[in-house]
């Protein structure tokens, strides 16, 4: 019987990642997670960064790419390999992608996600969707243009091997109500094990022909979700835990705390605050609520029997 975890978190690590920032992100995950978990570092840094943090944390596995995968379609390939590794080795309810510039800032966001996916069995991927933090509809124009160009215009012939696969997936997704370009933002998001198992059965965990696509991994996973008849979910509106933006924080650190947000992206800056200052703010908040010595807050990371 495979070991069971409520949640397995995959953290992709690329070249130039700060070790201290990576450790801070992991520390926030360990501190605020209230369910059983495993962490998988997908190290594409070629710098041994993943191995260097292994001794500092428990419940962690390391996967190293044999050659640099890069971003866009390459990151889709790396994430697929990590998800396939998890499906092979563990049983779990959810998986999560957590970028190194994402951070947990409140307790138990995975508990909200576990309940959400349990109540919505056709849910595939959920997080910041379909709106930005301020309520404006997320701009899906960039992936929309690339999907249409690659499947419906003469640009199809620039990457015919990959685009023929993309076109088949796209047409299936359209029949299932896909809005061209829509996606759950990929800096931090939850994935259903059922969804990942389904795309593995259909040969998309990974499909190497999609490595050449000029699309982000979040665009591809969202497209695949709709192609297999599953749904994309909102875990960001109102009191829900996500507060994500592409570059920098979506609001001030103070506001994010007051709004009760639990998962944020990106820590890279807020106005005149640099990443180190942003992280120091949230680390100070963690220290303020840290329990007395010997007291564990809701036993984060305890393994259930499964």
Short mmCIF file of C-alpha atoms in Angstrom, two decimals:
data_model
loop_
_atom_site.label_atom_id
_atom_site.label_comp_id
_atom_site.label_asym_id
_atom_site.label_seq_id
_atom_site.Cartn_x
_atom_site.Cartn_y
_atom_site.Cartn_z
CA UNK A 1 0.00 0.00 0.00
CA UNK A 2 1.31 3.43 -0.95
CA UNK A 3 1.85 6.01 1.78
CA UNK A 4 -1.08 8.43 1.94
CA UNK A 5 -0.96 12.23 2.24
CA UNK A 6 -3.82 14.68 2.02
CA UNK A 7 -1.56 16.97 0.02
CA UNK A 8 1.64 16.65 -2.01
CA UNK A 9 3.29 19.97 -2.86
CA UNK A 10 5.57 20.23 -5.89
CA UNK A 11 8.00 23.16 -5.81
CA UNK A 12 9.80 23.77 -9.13
CA UNK A 13 13.26 25.28 -8.64
CA UNK A 14 14.95 27.02 -11.54
CA UNK A 15 18.37 28.59 -12.13
CA UNK A 16 19.25 31.58 -9.99
CA UNK A 17 16.78 30.80 -7.22
CA UNK A 18 17.81 32.21 -3.85
CA UNK A 19 18.37 29.45 -1.30
CA UNK A 20 17.15 31.64 1.55
CA UNK A 21 13.96 32.55 -0.32
CA UNK A 22 13.34 28.89 -1.18
CA UNK A 23 13.75 27.95 2.48
CA UNK A 24 11.41 30.75 3.54
CA UNK A 25 8.70 29.49 1.18
CA UNK A 26 9.11 25.94 2.48
CA UNK A 27 9.07 27.16 6.09
CA UNK A 28 5.79 28.98 5.48
CA UNK A 29 4.31 25.82 3.99
CA UNK A 30 5.45 23.66 6.91
CA UNK A 31 4.25 26.17 9.48
CA UNK A 32 0.75 26.81 8.11
CA UNK A 33 -0.22 23.41 6.71
CA UNK A 34 -2.69 21.59 8.95
CA UNK A 35 -3.10 18.35 6.99
CA UNK A 36 -0.76 15.50 6.17
CA UNK A 37 1.69 16.51 3.46
CA UNK A 38 4.75 15.61 1.42
CA UNK A 39 6.99 18.12 -0.36
CA UNK A 40 8.62 17.28 -3.70
CA UNK A 41 11.38 19.58 -4.97
CA UNK A 42 11.57 19.53 -8.76
CA UNK A 43 15.11 20.85 -9.24
CA UNK A 44 15.85 22.27 -12.68
CA UNK A 45 18.48 24.66 -11.33
CA UNK A 46 21.55 22.62 -12.34
CA UNK A 47 23.09 24.15 -9.21
CA UNK A 48 22.32 21.43 -6.63
CA UNK A 49 19.95 23.77 -4.83
CA UNK A 50 17.37 21.11 -4.06
CA UNK A 51 19.94 18.81 -2.52
CA UNK A 52 21.28 21.65 -0.39
CA UNK A 53 17.95 22.11 1.44
CA UNK A 54 17.12 18.43 1.92
CA UNK A 55 18.81 18.23 5.32
CA UNK A 56 16.85 21.23 6.61
CA UNK A 57 13.34 19.80 6.21
CA UNK A 58 11.40 16.60 6.77
CA UNK A 59 8.74 15.03 4.52
CA UNK A 60 10.68 16.01 1.41
CA UNK A 61 11.65 14.21 -1.82
CA UNK A 62 14.00 15.49 -4.52
CA UNK A 63 13.77 15.06 -8.29
CA UNK A 64 16.51 16.49 -10.50
CA UNK A 65 16.08 17.02 -14.22
CA UNK A 66 18.64 15.33 -16.45
CA UNK A 67 18.93 18.46 -18.59
CA UNK A 68 17.49 21.97 -18.25
CA UNK A 69 13.79 22.05 -19.09
CA UNK A 70 13.30 25.80 -19.02
CA UNK A 71 9.99 27.63 -18.86
CA UNK A 72 6.72 27.55 -20.85
CA UNK A 73 6.26 24.11 -22.45
CA UNK A 74 9.44 22.97 -20.73
CA UNK A 75 7.97 23.70 -17.31
CA UNK A 76 4.86 21.74 -18.30
CA UNK A 77 7.15 18.76 -18.96
CA UNK A 78 8.94 19.16 -15.61
CA UNK A 79 5.70 19.47 -13.67
CA UNK A 80 4.23 16.45 -15.44
CA UNK A 81 7.25 14.36 -14.49
CA UNK A 82 6.89 15.46 -10.87
CA UNK A 83 3.15 14.73 -10.82
CA UNK A 84 3.74 11.32 -12.44
CA UNK A 85 6.37 10.57 -9.79
CA UNK A 86 3.85 11.38 -7.06
CA UNK A 87 1.13 9.22 -8.63
CA UNK A 88 3.55 6.33 -8.84
CA UNK A 89 4.93 6.60 -5.31
CA UNK A 90 2.12 8.03 -3.15
CA UNK A 91 -1.62 8.13 -2.66
CA UNK A 92 -3.04 11.58 -2.07
CA UNK A 93 -6.16 13.69 -2.49
CA UNK A 94 -4.61 16.87 -3.85
CA UNK A 95 -1.37 18.03 -5.37
CA UNK A 96 -0.19 21.60 -5.37
CA UNK A 97 2.21 23.63 -7.45
CA UNK A 98 3.95 26.25 -5.34
CA UNK A 99 6.46 28.59 -6.97
CA UNK A 100 9.50 29.74 -5.03
CA UNK A 101 8.10 33.30 -5.01
CA UNK A 102 4.81 32.17 -3.47
CA UNK A 103 4.19 32.08 0.27
CA UNK A 104 1.68 30.78 2.80
CA UNK A 105 0.63 33.51 5.22
CA UNK A 106 -2.33 31.95 7.02
CA UNK A 107 -3.29 28.60 8.55
CA UNK A 108 -4.83 25.68 6.75
CA UNK A 109 -5.47 26.83 3.16
CA UNK A 110 -5.33 23.19 2.06
CA UNK A 111 -8.28 22.43 4.35
CA UNK A 112 -10.38 24.89 2.34
CA UNK A 113 -9.14 23.25 -0.87
CA UNK A 114 -9.79 19.71 0.35
CA UNK A 115 -13.39 20.60 1.19
CA UNK A 116 -13.83 22.44 -2.13
CA UNK A 117 -12.60 19.52 -4.23
CA UNK A 118 -14.61 17.04 -2.16
CA UNK A 119 -17.77 19.04 -2.81
CA UNK A 120 -16.95 19.47 -6.51
CA UNK A 121 -15.80 16.07 -7.81
CA UNK A 122 -15.41 17.33 -11.40
CA UNK A 123 -12.92 19.98 -10.29
CA UNK A 124 -9.47 19.65 -11.88
CA UNK A 125 -7.47 22.78 -10.97
CA UNK A 126 -8.32 25.63 -8.59
CA UNK A 127 -6.70 28.82 -7.34
CA UNK A 128 -6.65 32.44 -8.56
CA UNK A 129 -9.45 32.28 -11.16
CA UNK A 130 -11.21 33.79 -13.04
CA UNK A 131 -10.59 37.25 -11.56
CA UNK A 132 -7.62 39.18 -10.27
CA UNK A 133 -7.43 40.13 -6.59
CA UNK A 134 -9.22 43.45 -7.18
CA UNK A 135 -12.14 41.76 -8.95
CA UNK A 136 -11.18 42.63 -12.51
CA UNK A 137 -11.50 39.74 -14.94
CA UNK A 138 -8.08 38.16 -15.53
CA UNK A 139 -6.78 39.03 -18.99
CA UNK A 140 -6.65 35.78 -20.97
CA UNK A 141 -5.70 37.58 -24.19
CA UNK A 142 -2.08 36.42 -24.33
CA UNK A 143 -2.77 32.65 -24.23
CA UNK A 144 -5.90 33.11 -26.37
CA UNK A 145 -3.84 34.64 -29.16
CA UNK A 146 -1.24 31.89 -29.04
CA UNK A 147 -3.76 29.06 -28.97
CA UNK A 148 -5.68 30.47 -31.92
CA UNK A 149 -2.47 31.18 -33.86
CA UNK A 150 -1.18 27.66 -33.25
CA UNK A 151 -4.39 25.87 -34.12
CA UNK A 152 -6.37 28.02 -36.56
CA UNK A 153 -3.96 30.14 -38.63
CA UNK A 154 -0.99 29.64 -40.94
CA UNK A 155 1.25 29.64 -37.85
CA UNK A 156 0.01 26.10 -37.29
CA UNK A 157 2.71 25.03 -39.77
CA UNK A 158 5.55 26.61 -37.73
CA UNK A 159 5.28 23.80 -35.15
CA UNK A 160 3.17 21.17 -36.95
CA UNK A 161 4.00 18.24 -34.65
CA UNK A 162 3.06 20.05 -31.47
CA UNK A 163 0.23 22.07 -32.97
CA UNK A 164 -1.61 19.03 -34.33
CA UNK A 165 -1.78 17.70 -30.75
CA UNK A 166 -2.70 21.13 -29.39
CA UNK A 167 -5.51 21.46 -31.97
CA UNK A 168 -7.04 18.12 -30.99
CA UNK A 169 -6.96 19.05 -27.30
CA UNK A 170 -8.32 22.53 -28.02
CA UNK A 171 -11.30 21.26 -30.06
CA UNK A 172 -12.20 18.77 -27.32
CA UNK A 173 -11.97 21.53 -24.71
CA UNK A 174 -14.23 23.82 -26.76
CA UNK A 175 -16.89 21.11 -26.84
CA UNK A 176 -16.71 21.05 -23.05
CA UNK A 177 -17.28 24.78 -22.64
CA UNK A 178 -13.68 26.03 -22.65
CA UNK A 179 -13.27 29.78 -23.06
CA UNK A 180 -10.18 30.19 -25.22
CA UNK A 181 -7.21 31.20 -23.11
CA UNK A 182 -8.83 30.83 -19.69
CA UNK A 183 -6.57 29.41 -17.01
CA UNK A 184 -6.04 29.07 -13.29
CA UNK A 185 -3.01 31.22 -12.49
CA UNK A 186 0.02 28.95 -12.13
CA UNK A 187 2.17 30.60 -9.46
CA UNK A 188 0.29 28.60 -6.84
CA UNK A 189 -2.62 26.25 -7.50
CA UNK A 190 -4.21 22.98 -6.37
CA UNK A 191 -4.67 19.94 -8.63
CA UNK A 192 -7.02 17.00 -8.25
CA UNK A 193 -5.29 13.62 -8.21
CA UNK A 194 -8.25 12.33 -10.25
CA UNK A 195 -7.54 14.90 -12.97
CA UNK A 196 -3.84 14.12 -13.10
CA UNK A 197 -4.58 10.40 -13.24
CA UNK A 198 -6.98 11.01 -16.11
CA UNK A 199 -4.53 12.97 -18.24
CA UNK A 200 -1.87 10.34 -17.51
CA UNK A 201 -4.21 7.71 -18.94
CA UNK A 202 -4.64 9.86 -22.05
CA UNK A 203 -0.89 10.26 -22.55
CA UNK A 204 -0.48 13.85 -21.35
CA UNK A 205 1.59 13.40 -18.19
CA UNK A 206 3.59 14.46 -20.14
CA UNK A 207 3.13 14.63 -23.88
CA UNK A 208 6.56 15.60 -25.19
CA UNK A 209 5.17 17.21 -28.35
CA UNK A 210 3.81 20.06 -26.19
CA UNK A 211 7.28 21.00 -24.94
CA UNK A 212 7.71 23.35 -27.90
CA UNK A 213 4.50 25.25 -27.20
CA UNK A 214 4.75 28.99 -26.56
CA UNK A 215 2.28 28.62 -23.69
CA UNK A 216 2.72 28.52 -19.94
CA UNK A 217 2.24 25.29 -18.02
CA UNK A 218 -0.86 26.82 -16.38
CA UNK A 219 -2.38 27.46 -19.82
CA UNK A 220 -1.71 23.87 -20.87
CA UNK A 221 -3.01 22.24 -17.68
CA UNK A 222 -6.16 24.37 -17.77
CA UNK A 223 -6.73 23.46 -21.42
CA UNK A 224 -6.21 19.77 -20.62
CA UNK A 225 -8.66 20.00 -17.73
CA UNK A 226 -11.44 21.20 -20.00
CA UNK A 227 -10.48 18.69 -22.71
CA UNK A 228 -11.18 15.77 -20.33
CA UNK A 229 -14.49 17.26 -19.19
CA UNK A 230 -13.35 18.65 -15.84
CA UNK A 231 -13.58 22.14 -14.37
CA UNK A 232 -11.47 25.10 -13.28
CA UNK A 233 -12.22 26.51 -9.83
CA UNK A 234 -12.22 29.76 -7.89
CA UNK A 235 -10.37 29.67 -4.58
CA UNK A 236 -9.62 33.40 -4.59
CA UNK A 237 -12.75 35.53 -4.37
CA UNK A 238 -13.97 37.02 -1.12
CA UNK A 239 -12.64 35.20 1.94
CA UNK A 240 -11.13 32.34 -0.10
CA UNK A 241 -7.39 31.82 0.45
CA UNK A 242 -5.60 32.86 -2.77
CA UNK A 243 -4.29 36.35 -3.50
CA UNK A 244 -2.03 36.18 -6.54
CA UNK A 245 -0.61 38.52 -9.15
CA UNK A 246 1.86 37.86 -11.92
CA UNK A 247 4.51 40.37 -10.78
CA UNK A 248 4.68 41.54 -7.21
CA UNK A 249 1.99 41.37 -4.54
CA UNK A 250 -1.63 42.07 -5.53
CA UNK A 251 -2.09 44.34 -2.47
CA UNK A 252 -0.13 45.60 0.51
CA UNK A 253 1.09 43.03 3.05
CA UNK A 254 -1.13 44.66 5.68
CA UNK A 255 -4.25 44.39 3.52
CA UNK A 256 -3.56 40.76 2.64
CA UNK A 257 -3.42 39.91 6.34
CA UNK A 258 -6.53 41.93 7.16
CA UNK A 259 -8.43 40.17 4.34
CA UNK A 260 -7.48 36.78 5.80
CA UNK A 261 -5.64 35.62 2.69
CA UNK A 262 -3.53 32.48 3.11
CA UNK A 263 -1.56 31.97 -0.14
CA UNK A 264 0.13 34.85 -1.93
CA UNK A 265 2.15 35.38 -5.10
CA UNK A 266 4.48 37.07 -5.94
CA UNK A 267 6.76 38.04 -3.08
CA UNK A 268 9.13 39.80 -5.47
CA UNK A 269 8.04 43.31 -4.45
CA UNK A 270 5.30 45.61 -3.21
CA UNK A 271 5.71 49.25 -4.26
CA UNK A 272 9.04 50.27 -2.65
CA UNK A 273 9.47 47.03 -0.68
CA UNK A 274 11.88 44.53 -2.22
CA UNK A 275 11.51 40.77 -1.88
CA UNK A 276 13.65 40.53 1.23
CA UNK A 277 11.51 43.18 2.94
CA UNK A 278 8.26 41.53 1.87
CA UNK A 279 9.40 38.19 3.23
CA UNK A 280 10.65 39.74 6.46
CA UNK A 281 7.21 41.25 7.04
CA UNK A 282 5.46 37.91 6.72
CA UNK A 283 8.14 36.05 8.66
CA UNK A 284 7.65 38.50 11.54
CA UNK A 285 3.93 37.71 11.47
CA UNK A 286 4.70 33.99 11.67
CA UNK A 287 6.96 34.58 14.67
CA UNK A 288 4.24 36.62 16.40
CA UNK A 289 1.82 33.69 16.29
CA UNK A 290 4.41 31.02 16.97
CA UNK A 291 3.27 28.82 19.88
CA UNK A 292 5.17 28.33 23.12
CA UNK A 293 8.09 25.84 23.02
CA UNK A 294 6.85 22.28 22.83
CA UNK A 295 3.39 23.25 21.53
CA UNK A 296 2.63 22.39 17.92
CA UNK A 297 -0.06 24.41 16.12
CA UNK A 298 -2.70 21.88 15.05
CA UNK A 299 0.07 19.36 14.37
CA UNK A 300 1.03 20.62 10.88
CA UNK A 301 2.47 17.95 8.64
CA UNK A 302 1.31 14.99 10.75
CA UNK A 303 0.81 11.99 8.55
CA UNK A 304 -2.62 10.39 8.55
CA UNK A 305 -3.06 6.67 8.27
CA UNK A 306 -4.69 6.79 4.86
#
